[in-house]
Coordinates of C-alpha atoms in Angstrom, one line a residue:
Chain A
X21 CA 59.4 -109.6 92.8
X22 CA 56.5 -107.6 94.7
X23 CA 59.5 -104.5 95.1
X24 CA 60.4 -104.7 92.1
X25 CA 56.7 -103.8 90.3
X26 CA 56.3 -101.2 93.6
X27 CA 59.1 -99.6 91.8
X28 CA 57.6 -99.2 88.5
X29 CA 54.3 -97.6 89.7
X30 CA 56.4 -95.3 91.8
X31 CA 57.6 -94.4 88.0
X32 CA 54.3 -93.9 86.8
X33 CA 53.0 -91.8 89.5
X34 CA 56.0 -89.6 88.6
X35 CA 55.0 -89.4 85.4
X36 CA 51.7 -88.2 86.3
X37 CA 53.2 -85.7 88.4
X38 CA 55.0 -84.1 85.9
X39 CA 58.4 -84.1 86.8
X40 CA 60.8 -86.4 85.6
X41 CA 64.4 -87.4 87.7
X42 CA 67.4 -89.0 85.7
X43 CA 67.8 -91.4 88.8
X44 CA 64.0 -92.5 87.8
X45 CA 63.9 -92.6 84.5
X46 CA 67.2 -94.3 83.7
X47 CA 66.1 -97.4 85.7
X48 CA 63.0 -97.6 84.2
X49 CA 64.4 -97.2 80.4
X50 CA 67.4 -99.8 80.9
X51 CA 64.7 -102.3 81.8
X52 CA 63.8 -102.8 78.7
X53 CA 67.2 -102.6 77.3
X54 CA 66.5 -101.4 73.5
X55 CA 68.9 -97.9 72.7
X56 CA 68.2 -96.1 76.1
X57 CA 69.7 -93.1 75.4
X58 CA 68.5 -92.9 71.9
X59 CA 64.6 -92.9 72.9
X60 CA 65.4 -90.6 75.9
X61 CA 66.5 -88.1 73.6
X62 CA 64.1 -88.1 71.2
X63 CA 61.2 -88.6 73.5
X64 CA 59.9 -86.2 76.0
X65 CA 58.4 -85.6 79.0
X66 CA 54.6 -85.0 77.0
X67 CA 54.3 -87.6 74.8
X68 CA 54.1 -90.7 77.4
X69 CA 51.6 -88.6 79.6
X70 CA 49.4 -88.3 76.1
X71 CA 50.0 -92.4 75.4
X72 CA 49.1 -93.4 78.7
X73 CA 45.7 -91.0 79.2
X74 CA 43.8 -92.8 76.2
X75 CA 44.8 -96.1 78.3
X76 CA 43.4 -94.9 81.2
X77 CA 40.3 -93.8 78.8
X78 CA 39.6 -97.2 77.5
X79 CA 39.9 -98.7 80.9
X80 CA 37.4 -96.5 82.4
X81 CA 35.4 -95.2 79.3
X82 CA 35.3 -91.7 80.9
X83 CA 35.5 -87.8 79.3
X84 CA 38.5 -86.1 79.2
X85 CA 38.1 -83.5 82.8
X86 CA 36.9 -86.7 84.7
X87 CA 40.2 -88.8 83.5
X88 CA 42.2 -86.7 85.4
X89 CA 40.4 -87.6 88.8
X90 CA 40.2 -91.1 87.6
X91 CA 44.1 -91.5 87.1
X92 CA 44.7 -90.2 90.5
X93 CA 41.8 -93.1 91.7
X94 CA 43.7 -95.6 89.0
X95 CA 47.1 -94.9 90.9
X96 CA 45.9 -95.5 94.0
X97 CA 43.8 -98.3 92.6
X98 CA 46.5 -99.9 90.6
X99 CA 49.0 -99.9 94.3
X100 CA 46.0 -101.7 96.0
X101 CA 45.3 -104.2 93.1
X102 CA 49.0 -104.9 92.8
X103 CA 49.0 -106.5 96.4
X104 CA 46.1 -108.2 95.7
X105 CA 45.2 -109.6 92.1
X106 CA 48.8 -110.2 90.1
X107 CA 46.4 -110.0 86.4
X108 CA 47.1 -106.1 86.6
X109 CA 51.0 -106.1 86.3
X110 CA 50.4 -107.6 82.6
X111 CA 47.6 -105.0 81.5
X112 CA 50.5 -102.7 82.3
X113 CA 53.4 -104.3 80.6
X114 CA 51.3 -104.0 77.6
X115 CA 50.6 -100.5 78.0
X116 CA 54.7 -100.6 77.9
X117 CA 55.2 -101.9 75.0
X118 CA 52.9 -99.8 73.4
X119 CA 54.7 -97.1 74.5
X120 CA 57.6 -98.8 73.0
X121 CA 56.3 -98.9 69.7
X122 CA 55.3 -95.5 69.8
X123 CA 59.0 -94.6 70.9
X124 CA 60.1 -96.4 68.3
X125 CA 58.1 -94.7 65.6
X126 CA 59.2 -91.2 66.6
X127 CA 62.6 -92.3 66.4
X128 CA 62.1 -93.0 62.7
X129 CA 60.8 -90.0 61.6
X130 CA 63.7 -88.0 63.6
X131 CA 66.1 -88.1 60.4
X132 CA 63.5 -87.1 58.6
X133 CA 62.6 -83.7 60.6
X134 CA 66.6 -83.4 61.1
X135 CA 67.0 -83.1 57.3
X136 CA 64.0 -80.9 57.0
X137 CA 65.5 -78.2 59.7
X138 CA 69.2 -78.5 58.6
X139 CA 69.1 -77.3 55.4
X140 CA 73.0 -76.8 55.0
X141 CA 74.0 -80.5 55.8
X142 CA 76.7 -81.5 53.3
X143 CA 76.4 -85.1 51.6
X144 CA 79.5 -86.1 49.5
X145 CA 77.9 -89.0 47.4
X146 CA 74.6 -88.3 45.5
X147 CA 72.4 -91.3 46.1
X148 CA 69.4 -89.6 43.3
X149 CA 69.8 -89.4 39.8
X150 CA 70.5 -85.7 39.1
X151 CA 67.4 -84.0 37.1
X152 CA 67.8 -80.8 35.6
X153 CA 64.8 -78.1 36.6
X154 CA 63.6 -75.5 33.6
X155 CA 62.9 -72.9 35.9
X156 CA 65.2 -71.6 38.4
X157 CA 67.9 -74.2 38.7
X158 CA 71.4 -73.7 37.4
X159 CA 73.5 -76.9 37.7
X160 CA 77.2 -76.9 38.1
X161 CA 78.7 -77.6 34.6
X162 CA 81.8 -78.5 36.5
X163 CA 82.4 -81.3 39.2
X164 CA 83.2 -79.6 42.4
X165 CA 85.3 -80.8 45.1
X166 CA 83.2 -79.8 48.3
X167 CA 80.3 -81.4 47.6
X168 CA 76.5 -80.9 47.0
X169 CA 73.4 -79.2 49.1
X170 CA 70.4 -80.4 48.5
X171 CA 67.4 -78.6 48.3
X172 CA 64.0 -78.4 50.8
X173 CA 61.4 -80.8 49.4
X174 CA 58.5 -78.4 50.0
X175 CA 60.0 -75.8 47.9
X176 CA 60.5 -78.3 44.9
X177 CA 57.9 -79.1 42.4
X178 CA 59.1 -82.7 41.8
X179 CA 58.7 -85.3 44.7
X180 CA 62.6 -85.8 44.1
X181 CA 65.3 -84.1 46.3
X182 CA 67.4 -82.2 43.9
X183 CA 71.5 -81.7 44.6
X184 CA 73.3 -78.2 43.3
X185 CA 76.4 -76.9 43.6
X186 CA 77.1 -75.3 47.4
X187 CA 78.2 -72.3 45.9
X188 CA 74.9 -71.4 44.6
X189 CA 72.5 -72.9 47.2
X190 CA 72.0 -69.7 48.7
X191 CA 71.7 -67.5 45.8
X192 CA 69.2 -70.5 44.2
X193 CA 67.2 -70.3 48.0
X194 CA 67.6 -66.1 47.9
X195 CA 66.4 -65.5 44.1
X196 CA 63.5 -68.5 45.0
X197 CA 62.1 -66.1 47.6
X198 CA 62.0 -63.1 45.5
X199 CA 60.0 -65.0 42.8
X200 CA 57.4 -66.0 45.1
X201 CA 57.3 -62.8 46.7
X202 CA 56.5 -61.5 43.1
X203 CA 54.3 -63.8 42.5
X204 CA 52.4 -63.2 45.6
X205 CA 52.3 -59.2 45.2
X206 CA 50.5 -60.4 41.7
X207 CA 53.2 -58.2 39.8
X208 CA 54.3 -60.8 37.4
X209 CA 52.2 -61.8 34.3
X210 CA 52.9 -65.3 33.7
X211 CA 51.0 -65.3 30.1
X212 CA 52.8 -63.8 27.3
X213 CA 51.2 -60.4 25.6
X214 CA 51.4 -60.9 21.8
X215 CA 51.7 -57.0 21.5
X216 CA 52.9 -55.0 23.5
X217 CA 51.1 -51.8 22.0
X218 CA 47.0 -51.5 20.9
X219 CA 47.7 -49.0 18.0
X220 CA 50.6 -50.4 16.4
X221 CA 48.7 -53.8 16.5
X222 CA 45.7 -52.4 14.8
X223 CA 48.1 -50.5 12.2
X224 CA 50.0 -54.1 11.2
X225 CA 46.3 -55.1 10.7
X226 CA 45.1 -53.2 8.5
X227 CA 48.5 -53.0 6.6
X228 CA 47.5 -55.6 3.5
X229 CA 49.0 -58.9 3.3
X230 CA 50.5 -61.1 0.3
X231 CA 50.5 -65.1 0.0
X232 CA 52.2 -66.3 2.7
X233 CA 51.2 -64.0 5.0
X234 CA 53.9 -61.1 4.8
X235 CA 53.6 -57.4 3.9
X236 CA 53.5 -56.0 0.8
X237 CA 56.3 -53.7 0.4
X238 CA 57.1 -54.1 -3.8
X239 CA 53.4 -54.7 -4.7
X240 CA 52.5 -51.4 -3.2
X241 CA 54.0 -49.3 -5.8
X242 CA 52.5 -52.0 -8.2
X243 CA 48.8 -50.8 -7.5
X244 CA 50.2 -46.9 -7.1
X245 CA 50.7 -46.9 -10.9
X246 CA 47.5 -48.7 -11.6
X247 CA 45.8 -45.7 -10.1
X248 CA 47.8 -43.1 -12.1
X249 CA 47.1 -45.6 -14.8
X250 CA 43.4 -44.9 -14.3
X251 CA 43.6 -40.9 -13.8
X252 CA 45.3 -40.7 -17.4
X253 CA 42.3 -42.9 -18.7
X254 CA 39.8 -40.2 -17.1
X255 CA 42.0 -37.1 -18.6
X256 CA 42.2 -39.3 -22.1
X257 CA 38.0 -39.4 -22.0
X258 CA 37.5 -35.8 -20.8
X259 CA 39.8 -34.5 -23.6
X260 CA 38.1 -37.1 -26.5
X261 CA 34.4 -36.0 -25.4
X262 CA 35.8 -32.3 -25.5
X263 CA 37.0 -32.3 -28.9
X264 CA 34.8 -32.4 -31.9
X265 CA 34.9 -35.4 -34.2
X266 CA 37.2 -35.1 -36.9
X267 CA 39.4 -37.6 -39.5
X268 CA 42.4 -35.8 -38.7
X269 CA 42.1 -36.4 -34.7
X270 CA 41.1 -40.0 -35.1
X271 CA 44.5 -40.3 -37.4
X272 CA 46.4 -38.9 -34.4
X273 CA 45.2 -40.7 -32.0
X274 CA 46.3 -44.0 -33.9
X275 CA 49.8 -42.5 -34.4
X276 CA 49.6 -42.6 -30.4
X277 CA 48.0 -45.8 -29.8
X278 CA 51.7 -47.1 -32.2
X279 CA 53.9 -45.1 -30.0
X280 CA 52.1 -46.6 -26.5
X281 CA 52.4 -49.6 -28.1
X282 CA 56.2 -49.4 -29.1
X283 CA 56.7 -48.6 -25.2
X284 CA 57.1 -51.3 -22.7
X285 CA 56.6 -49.5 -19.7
X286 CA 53.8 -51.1 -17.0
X287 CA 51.3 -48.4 -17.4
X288 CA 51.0 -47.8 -21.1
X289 CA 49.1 -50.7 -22.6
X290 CA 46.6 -49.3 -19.8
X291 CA 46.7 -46.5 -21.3
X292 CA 46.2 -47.6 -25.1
X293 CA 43.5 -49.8 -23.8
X294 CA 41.2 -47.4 -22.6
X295 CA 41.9 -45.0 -26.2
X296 CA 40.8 -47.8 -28.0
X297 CA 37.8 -48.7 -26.2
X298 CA 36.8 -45.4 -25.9
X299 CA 37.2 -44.5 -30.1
X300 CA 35.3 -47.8 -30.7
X301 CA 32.5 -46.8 -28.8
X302 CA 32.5 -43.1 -29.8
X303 CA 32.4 -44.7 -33.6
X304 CA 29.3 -46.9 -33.2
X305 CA 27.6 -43.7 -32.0
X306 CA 28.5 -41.7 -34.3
X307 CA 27.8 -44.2 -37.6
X308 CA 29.9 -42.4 -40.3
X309 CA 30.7 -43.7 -43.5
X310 CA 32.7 -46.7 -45.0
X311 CA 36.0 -44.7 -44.4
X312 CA 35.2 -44.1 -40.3
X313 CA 34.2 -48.3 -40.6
X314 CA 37.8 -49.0 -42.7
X315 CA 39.3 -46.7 -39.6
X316 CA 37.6 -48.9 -37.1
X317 CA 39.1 -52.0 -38.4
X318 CA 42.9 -50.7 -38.8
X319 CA 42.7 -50.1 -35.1
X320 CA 41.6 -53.4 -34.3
X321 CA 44.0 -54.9 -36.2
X322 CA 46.5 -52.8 -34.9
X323 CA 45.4 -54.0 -31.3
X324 CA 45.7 -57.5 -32.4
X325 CA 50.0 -56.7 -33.3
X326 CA 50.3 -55.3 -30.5
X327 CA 48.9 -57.8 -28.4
X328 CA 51.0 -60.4 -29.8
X329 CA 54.3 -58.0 -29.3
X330 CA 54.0 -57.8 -25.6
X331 CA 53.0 -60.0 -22.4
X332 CA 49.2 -59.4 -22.4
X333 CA 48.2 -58.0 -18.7
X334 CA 44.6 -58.5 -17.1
X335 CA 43.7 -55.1 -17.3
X336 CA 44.0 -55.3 -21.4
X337 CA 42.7 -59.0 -22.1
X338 CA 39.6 -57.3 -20.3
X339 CA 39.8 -54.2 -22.7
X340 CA 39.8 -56.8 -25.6
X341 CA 36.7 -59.0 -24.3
X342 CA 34.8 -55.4 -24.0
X343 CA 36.1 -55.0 -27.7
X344 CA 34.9 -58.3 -28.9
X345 CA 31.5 -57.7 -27.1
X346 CA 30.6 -54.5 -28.7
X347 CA 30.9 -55.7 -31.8
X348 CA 28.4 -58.6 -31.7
Chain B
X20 CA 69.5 -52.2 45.1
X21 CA 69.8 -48.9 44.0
X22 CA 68.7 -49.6 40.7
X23 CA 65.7 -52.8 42.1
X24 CA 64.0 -49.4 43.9
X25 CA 64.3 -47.1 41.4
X26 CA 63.0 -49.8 38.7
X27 CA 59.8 -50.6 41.1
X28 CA 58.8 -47.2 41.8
X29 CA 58.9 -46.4 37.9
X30 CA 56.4 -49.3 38.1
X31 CA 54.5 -48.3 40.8
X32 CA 54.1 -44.7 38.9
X33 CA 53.5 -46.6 35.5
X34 CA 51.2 -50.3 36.2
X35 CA 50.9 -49.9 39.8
X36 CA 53.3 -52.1 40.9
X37 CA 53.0 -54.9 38.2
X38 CA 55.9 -55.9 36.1
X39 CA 56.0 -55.8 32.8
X40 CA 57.2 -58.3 30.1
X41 CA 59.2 -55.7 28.7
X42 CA 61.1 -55.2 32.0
X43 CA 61.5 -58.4 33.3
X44 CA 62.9 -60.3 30.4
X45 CA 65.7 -59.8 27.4
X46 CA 63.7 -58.3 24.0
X47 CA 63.2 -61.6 22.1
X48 CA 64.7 -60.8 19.0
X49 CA 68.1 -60.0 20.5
X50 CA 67.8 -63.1 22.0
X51 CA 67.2 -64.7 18.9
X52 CA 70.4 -63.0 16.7
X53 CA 72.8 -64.1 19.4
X54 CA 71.5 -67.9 19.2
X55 CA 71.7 -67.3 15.2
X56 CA 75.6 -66.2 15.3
X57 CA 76.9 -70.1 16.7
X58 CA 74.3 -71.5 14.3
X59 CA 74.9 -72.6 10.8
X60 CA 73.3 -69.8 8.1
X61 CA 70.1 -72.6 6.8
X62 CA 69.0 -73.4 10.5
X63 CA 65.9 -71.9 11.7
X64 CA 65.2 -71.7 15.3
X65 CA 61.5 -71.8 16.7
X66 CA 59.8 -69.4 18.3
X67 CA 59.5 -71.9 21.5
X68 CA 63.3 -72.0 21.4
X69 CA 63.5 -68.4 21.8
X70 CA 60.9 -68.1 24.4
X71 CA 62.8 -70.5 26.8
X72 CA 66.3 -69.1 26.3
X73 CA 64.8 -65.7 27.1
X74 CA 63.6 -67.0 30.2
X75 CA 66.7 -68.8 30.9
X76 CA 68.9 -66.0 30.4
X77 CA 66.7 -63.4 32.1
X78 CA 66.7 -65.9 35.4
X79 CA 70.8 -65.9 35.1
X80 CA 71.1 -62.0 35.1
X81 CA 68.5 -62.1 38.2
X82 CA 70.5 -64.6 39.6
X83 CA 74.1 -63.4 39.5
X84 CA 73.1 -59.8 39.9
X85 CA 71.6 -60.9 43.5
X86 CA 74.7 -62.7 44.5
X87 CA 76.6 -59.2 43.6
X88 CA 73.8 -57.0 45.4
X89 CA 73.7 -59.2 48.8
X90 CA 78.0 -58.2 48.6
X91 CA 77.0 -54.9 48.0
X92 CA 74.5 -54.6 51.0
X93 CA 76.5 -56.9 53.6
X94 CA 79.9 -54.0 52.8
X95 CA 77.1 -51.2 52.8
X96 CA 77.4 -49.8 49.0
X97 CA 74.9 -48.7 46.5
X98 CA 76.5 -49.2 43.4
X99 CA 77.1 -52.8 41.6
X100 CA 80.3 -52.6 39.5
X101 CA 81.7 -54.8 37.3
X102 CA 84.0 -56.2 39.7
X103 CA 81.2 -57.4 41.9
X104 CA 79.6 -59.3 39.1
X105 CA 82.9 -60.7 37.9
X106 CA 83.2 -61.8 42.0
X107 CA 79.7 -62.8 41.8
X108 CA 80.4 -65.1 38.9
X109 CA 83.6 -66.6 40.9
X110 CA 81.6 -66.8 44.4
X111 CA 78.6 -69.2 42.3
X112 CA 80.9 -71.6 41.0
X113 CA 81.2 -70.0 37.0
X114 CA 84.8 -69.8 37.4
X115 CA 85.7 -70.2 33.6
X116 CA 83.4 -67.4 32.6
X117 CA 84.7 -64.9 35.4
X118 CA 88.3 -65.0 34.3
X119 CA 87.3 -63.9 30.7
X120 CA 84.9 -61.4 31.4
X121 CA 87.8 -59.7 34.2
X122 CA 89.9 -59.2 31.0
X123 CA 87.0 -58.1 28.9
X124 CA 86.0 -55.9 32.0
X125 CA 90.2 -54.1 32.0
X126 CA 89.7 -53.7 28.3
X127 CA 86.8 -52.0 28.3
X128 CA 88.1 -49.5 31.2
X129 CA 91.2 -49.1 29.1
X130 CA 89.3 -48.1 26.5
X131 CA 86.8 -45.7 28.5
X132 CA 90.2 -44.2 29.8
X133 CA 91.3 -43.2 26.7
X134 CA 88.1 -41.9 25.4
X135 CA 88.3 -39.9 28.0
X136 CA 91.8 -38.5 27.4
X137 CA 91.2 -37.7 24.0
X138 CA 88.4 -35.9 23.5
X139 CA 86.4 -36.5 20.0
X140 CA 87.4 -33.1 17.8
X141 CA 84.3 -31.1 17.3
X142 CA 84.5 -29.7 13.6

């Protein structure tokens, strides 16, 4: 028994040392019998050296340079204790089994760090549901035969590890690193420009707009012979005031107001319109006899047939209120 | 690769250095009339709808384009022809649409060839 535990400490004080022999470590591993060569590969030499120092710490309560001299005085210590009080050699089986907890918890995260540095490690069955990505991701649309890759989990915006076809694992990875290049150079604008062009907007806004909300391409021409609609009515006044004011003028210009009216173009009841407002007022200024007043009536009346004849516009039911008005 | 620098230093020159919507993605009405040809003539497609299959089919031509440009670089060649992208298309997996675009891609050099041999007559 008392050889046995000298052996172990001979261990330890290796381990403080630094150096590590097969012939001393395998002993000490297959005491505890629990997947030797497992732990042996995934531990190293570092990580019991750091487990057993805070030990050592909370034995002695001491800073860190000072622990250093202590475990030198805690090896020597622990060989002179051993011969004399046996209560030590269980303080340091639990310091043991600590270590083989902590053993055993690095082993579980080794798959983990093994997927994360392989990258190209092939798995035939797809334990995840399969979830389609908007961005980037181009799924097979056929089954393939060698199998699927899947994808880092860091690069991935979802907390699930996505499978895609092998063939395109490296292109997917390539084009992945050229979009966040981009992004990080700040060259791409992830917000959408409605226009692409400052004058061309502010000439679509100005351009005027019908019910609904789209341009007016017919209506245009609409309003264009309004306007030569109202030069005519200007040139019709200018040559009326010019004139003198005669029976035989005021009989021609009713022969004209029938032949405007016999039309059924846009612009002549305009046209007719602005003749007869402009004789009726040019007759209440002038106040000529019962034949002038007799005149004055036939046109109305002759306004009135016409009317009826055609689909009345705004522009002449306006002419006709005005008519109406100067007569009270 | 060729055509990557030249695009960036136009962009350096123009934005300095920032791409442009115009550049990076398909114009959205084109996008829009190729979706409209498989649909029936009443059916209206959103502007959302658009929006997304621009992005989807601008990230495709990125992607397949790459695969033919890493070819290009690893044999040390400048120029992407149409037999890289049709390899491209084969090397990612989209076999059925790299058979029909090889024939599309023999047509259209059949045709180019005989443009070429007969001149247009200049009357």
């Amino acid at each position: 028994m008392q050889t046995v535990y000298l052996k172990e400490h001979e261990g330890n004080a290796h381990n403080f040392v630094g150096t590590l022999s097969s012939a001393a470590s395998a002993p000490w591993w297959s005491a505890f019998g629990s997947q030797s060569v497992h732990q042996g590969e995934s531990c190293g030499q570092v990580k019991p050296f750091s487990l057993e120092l805070p030990n050592c710490i909370d034995q002695l309560a001491a800073t860190k340079p000072l622990a250093r001299g202590a475990d030198q005085v805690l090896g020597k210590g622990h060989i002179t204790q051993f011969t004399i009080f046996p209560d030590d050699c269980k303080m340091s089986d639990d310091a043991q089994k600590l270590q083989t907890t902590m053993s055993l918890q690095s082993s579980l995260t080794d798959p983990q760090s093994r997927f994360e540095i392989g990258f190209s490690l092939p798995t035939i069955c797809a334990k995840y549901p399969y979830t389609d990505q908007f961005y980037g991701l181009f799924s097979a649309y056929a089954p393939q035969i060698s199998g699927r890759i899947m994808l880092p989990l860091n690069m991935t915006s979802d907390d699930e590890p996505i499978y895609v076809n092998a063939k395109q694992y490296h292109g997917i990875i390539r084009r992945r690193q050229s979009r966040a290049k981009a992004v990080l150079d700040h060259k791409l604008t992830k917000r959408r420009k409605p226009y692409m062009h400052e004058s061309r907007h502010l000439h679509a806004m100005r351009r005027p707009r019908g019910c609904g909300g789209r341009f007016l391409n017919t209506k245009n021409s609409v309003d264009g012979n309004g306007k030569i609609g109202n030069e005519v009515h200007k040139t019709v006044g200018e040559q009326l005031q010019s004139s003198g004011s005669q029976s035989s003028e005021f009989l021609q210009s009713e022969v004209g107001t029938f032949n405007s009216s016999k039309e059924t173009n846009g612009s002549s009841p305009n046209i007719s319109g602005s003749e007869v407002t402009s004789m009726y007022s040019r007759g209440g200024l002038d106040s000529f006899s019962l034949n002038h007043l007799g005149s004055a009536v036939h046109s109305f009346a002759d306004m009135i047939d016409g009317g009826r004849g055609m689909i009345i516009p705004t522009k002449w039911v306006a002419a006709a209120g005005n008519c109406c008005n100067l007569k009270v | 690769m060729m055509d990557n620098v030249g695009g960036s230093s136009s962009n350096i020159a123009e934005n300095s250095g920032i791409i442009r919507e115009q550049d990076r993605l398909l114009p959205i009405a084109n996008v829009g009339k190729i979706m409209k040809q498989i649909l029936p003539p009443n059916a209206k497609i959103s502007k959302e709808s658009k929006e997304t299959m621009q992005e989807c089919v601008s990230e495709f031509i990125s992607f397949v384009t790459s695969e033919a440009s890493e070819k290009c670089r690893k044999e040390r060649r400048k120029t992407v022809n149409g037999d890289d992208i049709c390899w491209a298309l084969g090397s990612l997996g989209f076999d059925d649409y790299a058979e029909p675009l090889r024939r599309y891609l023999q047509r259209y050099r059949e045709q180019e060839l005989d443009r070429a041999n007969n001149p247009p007559k200049r009357g």
